[in-house]
Coordinates of C-alpha atoms in Angstrom, one line a residue:
X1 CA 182.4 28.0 -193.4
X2 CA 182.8 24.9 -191.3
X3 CA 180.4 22.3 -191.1
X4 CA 179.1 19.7 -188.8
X5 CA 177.1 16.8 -189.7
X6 CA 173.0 16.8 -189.4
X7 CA 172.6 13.0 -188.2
X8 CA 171.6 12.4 -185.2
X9 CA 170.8 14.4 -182.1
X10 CA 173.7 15.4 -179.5
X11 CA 173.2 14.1 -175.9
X12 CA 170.7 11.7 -176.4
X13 CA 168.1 14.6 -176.5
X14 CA 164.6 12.6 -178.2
X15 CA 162.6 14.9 -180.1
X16 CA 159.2 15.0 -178.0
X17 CA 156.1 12.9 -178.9
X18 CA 153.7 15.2 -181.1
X19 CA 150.7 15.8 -179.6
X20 CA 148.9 18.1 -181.0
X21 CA 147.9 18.1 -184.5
X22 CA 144.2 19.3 -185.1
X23 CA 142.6 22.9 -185.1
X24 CA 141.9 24.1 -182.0
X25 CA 138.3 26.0 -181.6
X26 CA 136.1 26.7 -179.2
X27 CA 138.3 25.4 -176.4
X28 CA 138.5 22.2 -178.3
X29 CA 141.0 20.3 -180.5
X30 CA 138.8 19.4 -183.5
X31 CA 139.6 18.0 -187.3
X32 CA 139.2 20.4 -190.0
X33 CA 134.9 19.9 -191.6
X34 CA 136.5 18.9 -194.8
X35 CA 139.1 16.2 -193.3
X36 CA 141.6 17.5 -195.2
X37 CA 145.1 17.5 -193.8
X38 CA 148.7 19.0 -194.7
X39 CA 152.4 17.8 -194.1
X40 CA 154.8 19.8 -192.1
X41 CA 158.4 18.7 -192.6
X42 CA 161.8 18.4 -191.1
X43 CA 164.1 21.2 -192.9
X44 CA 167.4 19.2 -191.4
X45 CA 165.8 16.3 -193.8
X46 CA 162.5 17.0 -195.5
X47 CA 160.9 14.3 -193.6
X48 CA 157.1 15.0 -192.8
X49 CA 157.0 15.3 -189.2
X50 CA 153.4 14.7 -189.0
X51 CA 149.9 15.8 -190.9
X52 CA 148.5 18.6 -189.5
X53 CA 144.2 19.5 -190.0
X54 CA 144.0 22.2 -192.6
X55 CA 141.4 25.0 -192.0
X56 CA 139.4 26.6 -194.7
X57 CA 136.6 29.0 -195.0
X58 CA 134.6 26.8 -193.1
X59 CA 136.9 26.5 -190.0
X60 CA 137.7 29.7 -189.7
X61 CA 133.5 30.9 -189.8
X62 CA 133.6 28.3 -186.7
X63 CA 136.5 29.7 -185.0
X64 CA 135.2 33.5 -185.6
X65 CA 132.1 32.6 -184.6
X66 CA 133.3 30.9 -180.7
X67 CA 135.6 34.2 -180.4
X68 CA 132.8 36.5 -181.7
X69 CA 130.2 34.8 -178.5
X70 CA 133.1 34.7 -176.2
X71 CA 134.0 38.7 -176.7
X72 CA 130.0 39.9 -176.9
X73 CA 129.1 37.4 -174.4
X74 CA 131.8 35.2 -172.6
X75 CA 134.0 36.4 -169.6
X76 CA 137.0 37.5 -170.6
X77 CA 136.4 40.8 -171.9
X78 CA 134.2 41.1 -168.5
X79 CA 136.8 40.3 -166.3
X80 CA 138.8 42.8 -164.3
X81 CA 142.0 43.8 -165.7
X82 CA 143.3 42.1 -162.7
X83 CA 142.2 39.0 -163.3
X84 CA 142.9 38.8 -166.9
X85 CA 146.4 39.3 -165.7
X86 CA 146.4 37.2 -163.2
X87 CA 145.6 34.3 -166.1
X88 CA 148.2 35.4 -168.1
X89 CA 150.7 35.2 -165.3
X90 CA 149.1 31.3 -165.0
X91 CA 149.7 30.5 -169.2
X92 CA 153.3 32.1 -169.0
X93 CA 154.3 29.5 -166.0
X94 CA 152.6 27.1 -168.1
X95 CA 154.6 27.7 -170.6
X96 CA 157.9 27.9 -168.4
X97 CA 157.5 24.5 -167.5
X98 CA 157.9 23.1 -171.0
X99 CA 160.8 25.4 -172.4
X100 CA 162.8 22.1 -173.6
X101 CA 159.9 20.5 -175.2
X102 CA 158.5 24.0 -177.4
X103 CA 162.6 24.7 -178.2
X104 CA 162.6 20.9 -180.0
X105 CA 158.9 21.8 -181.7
X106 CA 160.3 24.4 -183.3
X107 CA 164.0 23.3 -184.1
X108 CA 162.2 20.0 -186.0
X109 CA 159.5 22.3 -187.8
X110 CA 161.9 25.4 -187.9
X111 CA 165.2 24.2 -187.9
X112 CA 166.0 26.9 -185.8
X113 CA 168.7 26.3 -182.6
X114 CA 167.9 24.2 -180.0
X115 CA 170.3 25.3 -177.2
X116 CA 168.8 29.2 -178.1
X117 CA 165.5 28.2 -178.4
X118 CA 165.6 27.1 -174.4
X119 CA 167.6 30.2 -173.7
X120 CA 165.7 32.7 -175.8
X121 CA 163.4 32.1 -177.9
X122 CA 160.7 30.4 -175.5
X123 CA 162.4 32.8 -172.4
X124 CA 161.5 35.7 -174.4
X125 CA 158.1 34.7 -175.4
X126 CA 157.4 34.0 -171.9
X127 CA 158.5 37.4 -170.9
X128 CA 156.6 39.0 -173.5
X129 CA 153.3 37.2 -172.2
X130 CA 154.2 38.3 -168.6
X131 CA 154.9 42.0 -169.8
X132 CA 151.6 42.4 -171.0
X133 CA 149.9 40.7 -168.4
X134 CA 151.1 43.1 -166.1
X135 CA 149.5 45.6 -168.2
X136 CA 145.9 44.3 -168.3
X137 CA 144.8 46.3 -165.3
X138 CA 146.6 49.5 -166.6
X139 CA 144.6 50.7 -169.3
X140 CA 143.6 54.4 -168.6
X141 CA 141.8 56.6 -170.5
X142 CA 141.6 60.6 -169.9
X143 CA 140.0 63.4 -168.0
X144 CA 138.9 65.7 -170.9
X145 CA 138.6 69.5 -169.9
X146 CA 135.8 70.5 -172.5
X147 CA 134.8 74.1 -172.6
X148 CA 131.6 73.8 -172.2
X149 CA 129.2 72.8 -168.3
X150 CA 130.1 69.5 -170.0
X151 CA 132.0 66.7 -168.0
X152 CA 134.2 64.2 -170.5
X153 CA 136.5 61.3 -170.1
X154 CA 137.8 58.8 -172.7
X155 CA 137.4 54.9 -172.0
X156 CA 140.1 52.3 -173.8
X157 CA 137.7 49.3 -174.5
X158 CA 139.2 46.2 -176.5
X159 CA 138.5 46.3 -179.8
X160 CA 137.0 43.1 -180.3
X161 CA 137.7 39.6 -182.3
X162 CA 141.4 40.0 -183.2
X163 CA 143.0 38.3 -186.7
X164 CA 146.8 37.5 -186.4
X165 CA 149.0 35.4 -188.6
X166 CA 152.2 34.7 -188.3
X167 CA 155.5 34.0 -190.1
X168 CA 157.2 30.9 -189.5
X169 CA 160.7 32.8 -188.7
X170 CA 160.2 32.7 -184.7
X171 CA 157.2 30.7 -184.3
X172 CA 157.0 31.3 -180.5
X173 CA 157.8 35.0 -180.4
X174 CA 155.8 35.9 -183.0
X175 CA 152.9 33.9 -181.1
X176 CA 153.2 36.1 -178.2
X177 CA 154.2 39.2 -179.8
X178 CA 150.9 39.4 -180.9
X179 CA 148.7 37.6 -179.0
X180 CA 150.0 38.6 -175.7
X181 CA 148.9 42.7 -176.4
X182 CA 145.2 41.2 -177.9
X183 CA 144.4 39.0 -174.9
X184 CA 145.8 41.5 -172.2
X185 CA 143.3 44.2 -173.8
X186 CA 140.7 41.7 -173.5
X187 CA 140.1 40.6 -177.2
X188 CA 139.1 37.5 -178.2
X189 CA 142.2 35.9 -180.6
X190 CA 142.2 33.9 -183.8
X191 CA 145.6 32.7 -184.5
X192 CA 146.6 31.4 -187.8
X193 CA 150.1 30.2 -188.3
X194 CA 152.4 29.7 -190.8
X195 CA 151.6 26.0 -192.4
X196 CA 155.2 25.5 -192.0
X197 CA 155.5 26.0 -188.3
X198 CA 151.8 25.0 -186.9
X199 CA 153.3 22.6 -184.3
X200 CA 154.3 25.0 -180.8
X201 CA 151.0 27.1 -181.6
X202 CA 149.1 23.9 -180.8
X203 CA 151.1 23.3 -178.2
X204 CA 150.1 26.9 -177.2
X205 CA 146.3 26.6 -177.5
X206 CA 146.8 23.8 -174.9
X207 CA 148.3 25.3 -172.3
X208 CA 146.1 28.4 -172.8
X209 CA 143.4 25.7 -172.0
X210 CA 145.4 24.5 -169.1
X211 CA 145.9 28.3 -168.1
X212 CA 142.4 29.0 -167.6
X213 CA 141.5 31.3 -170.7
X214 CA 138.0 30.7 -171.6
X215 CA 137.0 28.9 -174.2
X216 CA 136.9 30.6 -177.7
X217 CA 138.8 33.3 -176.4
X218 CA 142.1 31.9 -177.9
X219 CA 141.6 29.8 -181.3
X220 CA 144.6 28.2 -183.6
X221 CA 143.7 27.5 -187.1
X222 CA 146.8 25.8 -188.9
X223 CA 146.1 26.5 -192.5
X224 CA 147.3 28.6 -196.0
X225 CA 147.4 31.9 -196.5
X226 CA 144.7 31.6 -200.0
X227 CA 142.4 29.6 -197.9
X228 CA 142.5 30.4 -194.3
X229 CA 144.3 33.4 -194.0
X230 CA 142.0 34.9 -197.3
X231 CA 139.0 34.4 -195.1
X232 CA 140.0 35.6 -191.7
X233 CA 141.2 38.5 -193.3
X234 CA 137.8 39.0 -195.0
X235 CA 135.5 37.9 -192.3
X236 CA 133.1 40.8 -191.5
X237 CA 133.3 39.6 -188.2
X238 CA 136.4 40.2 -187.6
X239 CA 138.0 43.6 -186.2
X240 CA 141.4 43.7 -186.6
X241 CA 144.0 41.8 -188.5
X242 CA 147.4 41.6 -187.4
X243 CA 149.8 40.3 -189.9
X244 CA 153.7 39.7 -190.0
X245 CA 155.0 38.3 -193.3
X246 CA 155.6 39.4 -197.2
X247 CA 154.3 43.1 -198.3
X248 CA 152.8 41.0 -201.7
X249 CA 150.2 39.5 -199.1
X250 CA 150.2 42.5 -196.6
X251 CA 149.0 44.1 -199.8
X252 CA 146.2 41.7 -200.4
X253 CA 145.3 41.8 -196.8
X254 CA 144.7 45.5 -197.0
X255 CA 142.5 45.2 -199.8
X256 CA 140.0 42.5 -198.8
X257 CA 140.6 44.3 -195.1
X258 CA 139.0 47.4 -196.8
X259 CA 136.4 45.2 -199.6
X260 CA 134.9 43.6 -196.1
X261 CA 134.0 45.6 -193.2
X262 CA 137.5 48.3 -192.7
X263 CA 138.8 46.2 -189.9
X264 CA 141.8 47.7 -189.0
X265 CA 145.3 46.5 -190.0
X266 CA 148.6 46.5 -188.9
X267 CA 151.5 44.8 -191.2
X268 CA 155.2 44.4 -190.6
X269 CA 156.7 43.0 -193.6
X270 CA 160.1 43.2 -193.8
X271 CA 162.9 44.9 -194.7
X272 CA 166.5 44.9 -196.0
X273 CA 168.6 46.7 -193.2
X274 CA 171.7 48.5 -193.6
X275 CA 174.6 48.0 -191.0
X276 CA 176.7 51.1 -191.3
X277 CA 180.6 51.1 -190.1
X278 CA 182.2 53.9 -189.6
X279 CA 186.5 54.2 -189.9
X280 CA 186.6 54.9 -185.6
X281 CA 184.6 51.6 -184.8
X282 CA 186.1 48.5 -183.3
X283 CA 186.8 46.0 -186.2
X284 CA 186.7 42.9 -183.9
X285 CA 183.1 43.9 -182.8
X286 CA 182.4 45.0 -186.1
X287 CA 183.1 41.8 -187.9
X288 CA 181.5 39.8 -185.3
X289 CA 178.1 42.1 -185.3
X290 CA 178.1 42.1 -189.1
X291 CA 178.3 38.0 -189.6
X292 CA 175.3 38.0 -186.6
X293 CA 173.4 40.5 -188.4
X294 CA 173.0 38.7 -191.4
X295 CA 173.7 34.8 -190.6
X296 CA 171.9 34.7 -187.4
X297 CA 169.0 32.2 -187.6
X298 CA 170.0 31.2 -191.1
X299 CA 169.2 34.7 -192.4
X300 CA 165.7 34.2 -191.8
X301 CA 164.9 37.3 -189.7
X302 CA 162.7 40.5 -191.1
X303 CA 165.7 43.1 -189.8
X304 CA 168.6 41.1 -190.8
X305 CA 171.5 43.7 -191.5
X306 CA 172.0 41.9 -194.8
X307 CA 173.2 45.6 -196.5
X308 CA 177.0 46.3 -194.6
X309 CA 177.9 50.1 -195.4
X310 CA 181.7 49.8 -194.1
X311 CA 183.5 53.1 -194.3
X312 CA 186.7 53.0 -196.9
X313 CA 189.6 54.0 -194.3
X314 CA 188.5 50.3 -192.6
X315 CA 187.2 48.3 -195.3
X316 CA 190.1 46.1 -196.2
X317 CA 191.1 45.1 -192.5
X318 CA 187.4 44.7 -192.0
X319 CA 186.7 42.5 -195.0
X320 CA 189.4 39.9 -194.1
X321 CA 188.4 40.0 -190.4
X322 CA 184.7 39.2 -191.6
X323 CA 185.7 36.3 -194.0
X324 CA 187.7 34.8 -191.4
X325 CA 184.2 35.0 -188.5
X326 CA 182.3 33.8 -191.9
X327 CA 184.4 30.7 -192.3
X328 CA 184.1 29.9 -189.1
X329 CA 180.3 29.9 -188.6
X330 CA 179.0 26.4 -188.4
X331 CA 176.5 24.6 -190.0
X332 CA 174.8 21.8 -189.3
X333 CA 171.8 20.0 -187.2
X334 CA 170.1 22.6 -185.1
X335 CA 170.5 20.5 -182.2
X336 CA 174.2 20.4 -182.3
X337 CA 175.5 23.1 -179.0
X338 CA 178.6 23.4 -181.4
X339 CA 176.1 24.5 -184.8
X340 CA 175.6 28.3 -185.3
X341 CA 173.3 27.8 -188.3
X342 CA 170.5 25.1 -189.4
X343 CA 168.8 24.7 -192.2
X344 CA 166.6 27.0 -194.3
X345 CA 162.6 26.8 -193.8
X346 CA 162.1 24.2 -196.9
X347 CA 162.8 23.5 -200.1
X348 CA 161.1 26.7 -201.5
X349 CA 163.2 29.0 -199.1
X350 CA 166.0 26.9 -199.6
X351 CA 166.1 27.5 -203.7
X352 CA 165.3 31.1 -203.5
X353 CA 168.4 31.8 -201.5
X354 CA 170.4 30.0 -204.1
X355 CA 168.7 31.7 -206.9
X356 CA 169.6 34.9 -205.4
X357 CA 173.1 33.6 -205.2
X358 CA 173.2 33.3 -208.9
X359 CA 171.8 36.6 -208.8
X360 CA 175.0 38.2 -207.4
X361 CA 177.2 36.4 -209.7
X362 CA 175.1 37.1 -212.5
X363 CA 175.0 41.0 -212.2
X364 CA 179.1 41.0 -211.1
X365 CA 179.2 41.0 -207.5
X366 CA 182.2 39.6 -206.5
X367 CA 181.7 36.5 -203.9
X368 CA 183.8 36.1 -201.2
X369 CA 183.0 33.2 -199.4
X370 CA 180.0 30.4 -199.2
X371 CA 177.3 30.4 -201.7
X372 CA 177.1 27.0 -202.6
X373 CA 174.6 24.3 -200.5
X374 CA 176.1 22.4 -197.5
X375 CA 175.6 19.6 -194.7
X376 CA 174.5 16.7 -196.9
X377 CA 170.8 16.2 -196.7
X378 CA 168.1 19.2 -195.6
X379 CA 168.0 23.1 -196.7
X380 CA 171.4 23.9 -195.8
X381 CA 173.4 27.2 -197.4
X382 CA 176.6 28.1 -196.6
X383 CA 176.9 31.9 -195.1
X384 CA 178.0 34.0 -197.8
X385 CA 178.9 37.1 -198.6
X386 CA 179.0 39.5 -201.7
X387 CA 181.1 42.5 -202.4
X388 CA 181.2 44.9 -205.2
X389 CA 177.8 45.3 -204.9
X390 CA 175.9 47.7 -206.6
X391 CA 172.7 49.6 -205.2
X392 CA 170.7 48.3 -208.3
X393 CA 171.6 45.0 -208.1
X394 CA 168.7 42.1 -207.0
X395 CA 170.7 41.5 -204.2
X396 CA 171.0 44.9 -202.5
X397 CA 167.1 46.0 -203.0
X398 CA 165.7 42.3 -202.7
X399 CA 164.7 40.7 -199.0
X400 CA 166.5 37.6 -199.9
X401 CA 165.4 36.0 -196.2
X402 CA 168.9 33.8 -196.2
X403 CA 172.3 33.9 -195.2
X404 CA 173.5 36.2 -197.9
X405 CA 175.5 39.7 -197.3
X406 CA 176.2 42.6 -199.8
X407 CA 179.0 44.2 -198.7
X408 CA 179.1 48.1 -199.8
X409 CA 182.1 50.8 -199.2
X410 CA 181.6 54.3 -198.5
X411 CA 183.6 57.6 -198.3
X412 CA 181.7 60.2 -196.2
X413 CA 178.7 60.5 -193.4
X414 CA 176.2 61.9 -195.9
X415 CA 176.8 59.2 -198.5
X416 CA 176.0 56.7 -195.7
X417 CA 173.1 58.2 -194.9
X418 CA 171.6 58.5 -198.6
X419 CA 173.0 55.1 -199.6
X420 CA 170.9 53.5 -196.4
X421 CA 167.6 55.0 -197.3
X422 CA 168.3 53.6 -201.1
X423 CA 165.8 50.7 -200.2
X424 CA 161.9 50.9 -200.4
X425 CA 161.8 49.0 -196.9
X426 CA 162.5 50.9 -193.3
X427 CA 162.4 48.2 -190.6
X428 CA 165.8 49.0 -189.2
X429 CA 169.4 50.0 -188.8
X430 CA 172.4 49.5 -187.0
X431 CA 175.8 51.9 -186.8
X432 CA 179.0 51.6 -185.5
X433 CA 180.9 54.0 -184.3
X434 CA 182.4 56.0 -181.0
X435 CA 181.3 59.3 -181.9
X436 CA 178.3 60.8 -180.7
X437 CA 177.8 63.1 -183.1
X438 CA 177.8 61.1 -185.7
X439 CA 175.5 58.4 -183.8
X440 CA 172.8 61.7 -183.4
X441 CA 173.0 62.6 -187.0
X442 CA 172.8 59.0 -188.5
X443 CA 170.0 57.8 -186.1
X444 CA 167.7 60.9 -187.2
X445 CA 168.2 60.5 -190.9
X446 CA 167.8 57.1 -191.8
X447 CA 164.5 56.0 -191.8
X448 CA 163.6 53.1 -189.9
X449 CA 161.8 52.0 -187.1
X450 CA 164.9 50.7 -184.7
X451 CA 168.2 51.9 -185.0
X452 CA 170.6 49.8 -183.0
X453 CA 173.9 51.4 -182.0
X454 CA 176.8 49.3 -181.4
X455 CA 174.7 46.7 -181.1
X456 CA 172.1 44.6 -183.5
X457 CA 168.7 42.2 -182.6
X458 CA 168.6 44.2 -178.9
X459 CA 165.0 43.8 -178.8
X460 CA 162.9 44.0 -175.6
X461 CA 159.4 44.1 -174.7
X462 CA 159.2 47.2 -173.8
X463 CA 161.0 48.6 -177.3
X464 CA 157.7 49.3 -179.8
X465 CA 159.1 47.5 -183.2
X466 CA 157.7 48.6 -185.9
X467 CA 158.4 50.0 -189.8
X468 CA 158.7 53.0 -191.7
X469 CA 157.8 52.5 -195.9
X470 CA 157.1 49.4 -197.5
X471 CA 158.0 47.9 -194.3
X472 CA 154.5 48.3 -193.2
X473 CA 152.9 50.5 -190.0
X474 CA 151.9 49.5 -186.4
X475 CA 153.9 48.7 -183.8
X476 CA 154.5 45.3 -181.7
X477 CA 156.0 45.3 -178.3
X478 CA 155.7 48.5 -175.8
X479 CA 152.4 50.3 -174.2
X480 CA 151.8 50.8 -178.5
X481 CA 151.2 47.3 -179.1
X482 CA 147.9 47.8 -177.0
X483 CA 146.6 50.6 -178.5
X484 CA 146.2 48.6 -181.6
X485 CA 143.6 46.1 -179.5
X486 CA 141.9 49.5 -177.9
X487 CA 139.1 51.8 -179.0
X488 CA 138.9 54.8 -177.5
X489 CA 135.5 56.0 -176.8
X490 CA 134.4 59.7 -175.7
X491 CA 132.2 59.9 -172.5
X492 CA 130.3 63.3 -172.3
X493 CA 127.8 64.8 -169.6
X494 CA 126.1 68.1 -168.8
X495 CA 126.9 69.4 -165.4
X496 CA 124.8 71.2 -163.4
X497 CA 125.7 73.9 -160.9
X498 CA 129.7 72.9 -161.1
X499 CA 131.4 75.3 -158.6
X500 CA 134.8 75.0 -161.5
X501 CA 134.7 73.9 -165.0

């Protein structure tokens, strides 16, 4: 593992002024009723950044309320599909304009990578918000032949005030990933974000301002999940919740979900996603894909391929090919070009990846490399990487949500297969290999929502992402993101002296 210092900033880059630091409701940017406020902090130093208005019950009943009056009352659900669009189109170039400045929001409040930030993370989001608003005006419903002198037709009508909340992971793609499908359908949105990462979603609710979307339709409430998130997944006027984070709380927001009015639900929460290599796969790609899989953004992804499967005719050449890319991964100040990993979230994140790092030594994994805590001052672990590992062990069934790899060998296809589904999670799965048979069988037998071939984090827009098991249900991205923002209702009337039925 090499590392680079986390001082100061590279190229004289000044992290931008913050701006925007209350709940935003109603169009406005207001302090929360009670006054209170909460830190967020640097994770390259623990520094606060700034104090940020917490919402409670109270805030979110005012924030509710302006989206309930905007959807039953307010334009945006009564515009054309056209014109929503046309809106979106405007908050996306919005957006555009300030790539640099959301990138350094969420490398300070993140710690993720700067120089990817401006090339992916905010690119992407603003594709993801152009995607969908190119599908505002194409919601269709159906012609229904009904055997009956009876006429019917379905209509796809949005399906009200829409609950979302966020991880802290990818701040600015989990943003859009949500809200994007919501507004396009023409919901009304209240956004609550992880109290970690509330900085680029006020930055957000500005330009959505700035965009044109009316006021109440888009509301931010920076806030924690007991307080804030509790009671906009209870609110009885709420319809739909939309939640990315832990199955302990997707749990919990089932269960007041169903205690309140049913609102609908749909959860990702995780996973802990084999990466299967077979003997025929290239071992240069393979290490590479494999460190990337599981290192990439410090670990803290939902599909990180943090369970490596490598087949036994490859595994020693491939192990020391992997510690060598290991090793060489750096660490250091996410705003370093040279840096291929910051800092963990915090301090809680930051001594639960240990912990599980003394799990793995504990229960006789054998560590290869990293492990330990690195780059001075922040959250920073070294990438590391486990072998011997057992399917019991906390390492291999645990999302750990760091930079930590069990490495696993196996002799034949079918052990592969039953030794990836060994995992109560299903979010995804990757395998390597040239043979086409073996990518057919593998890919329909391991349950999960993705399966990347040759190939890991190849998202796109138009790619539904989504999990099987304990990994939760609904789907973000593609045409099925919208159908969780869409009723469908049934239109029927008599006909009278049709000349065809």
């Amino acid at each position: 593992m090499a590392e680079n210092g986390n001082g100061s900033l590279k190229q004289g880059f000044k992290i931008p002024e913050i701006n925007y630091t209350k709940l935003f409701i109603n169009g406005e940017f207001v302090d929360a009723a009670s006054g209170k406020e909460f830190e967020t902090r640097d994770p390259r130093t623990g520094d606060v950044i700034a104090n940020i208005a917490e919402a409670d019950k109270g805030d979110v009943d005012l924030a509710v309320k302006a989206a309930r009056e905007a959807f039953d009352h307010g334009p945006w659900p009564r515009m054309s599909g056209y014109e929503r669009g046309r809106t979106l189109y405007k908050f996306a170039d919005l957006i555009e304009q300030h790539i640099e400045e959301l990138a350094a929001l969420d490398g300070i409040d993140a710690g993720k990578l700067f120089e990817f930030g401006k090339a992916v993370d905010i690119p992407g989001s603003v594709r993801m918000l152009r995607y969908y608003a190119s599908l505002a005006d194409k919601i269709h419903g159906e012609t229904l032949k009904m055997t009956g002198e009876y006429q019917g037709y379905t209509l796809k009508e949005p399906i009200g005030v829409v609950g979302v909340i966020i991880p802290w992971n990818f701040p600015s793609m989990m943003f859009f990933l949500k809200v994007s499908p919501a507004l396009a359908a023409g919901c009304t949105v209240v956004v609550k974000p992880a109290e970690q990462t509330p900085l680029s979603a006020l930055f957000y609710a500005s330009l959505a301002k700035e965009a044109g979307i009316p006021d109440g339709a888009l509301n931010v409430v920076p806030g924690f999940g007991p307080t804030a998130g509790a009671a906009l997944s209870s609110h009885m006027d709420v319809d739909n919740i939309s939640f990315t984070g832990s199955g302990e709380t997707g749990r919990v927001i089932m269960e007041v979900a169903a205690k309140s009015n049913l609102k609908t639900v749909s959860l990702e929460l995780g996973g802990k996603s084999p990466l299967i290599i077979f003997d025929d796969a290239n071992l240069d790609m393979a290490a590479g894909l494999a460190s990337a899989a599981v290192f990439f953004n410090k670990g803290e992804i939902c599909v990180a391929g943090s369970r490596v499967y490598v087949q036994e005719g490859i595994y020693d050449e491939f192990v020391k090919k992997l510690i060598t890319v290991a090793e060489n991964w750096v660490v250091g100040d996410p705003f370093d070009p040279k840096v291929n990993m910051g800092p963990q979230i915090d301090k809680v994140q930051f001594e639960r990846v240990l912990k599980y790092i003394e799990y793995g030594k504990r229960d006789g994994a054998t560590l290869l490399t990293g492990g330990k805590p690195c780059s001075g001052n922040g959250y920073y672990v070294e990438p590391t990487i486990f072998a011997d590992v057992k399917e019991d062990m906390k390492i291999a069934q645990d999302e750990i949500f760091g930079p930590v790899m069990s490495l696993m060998k196996f002799k034949t296809i079918e052990e592969a297969i039953e030794r990836a589904n060994c995992t109560k999670y299903g979010l995804a799965a990757g395998i390597l290999t040239n043979d086409i048979n073996t990518v057919n069988r593998v890919s329909r037998s391991v349950r999960a929502g993705t399966i990347w071939v040759n190939c890991y984090f190849a998202f796109d827009a138009d790619a539904p992402f989504g999990g099987y098991k304990m990994s939760g249900f609904g789907r973000d991205q593609g045409m099925d993101a919208m159908q969780k923002y869409l009723q469908v209702k049934s239109v029927i009337t008599p006909l009278y002296n049709s000349p065809w039925l």
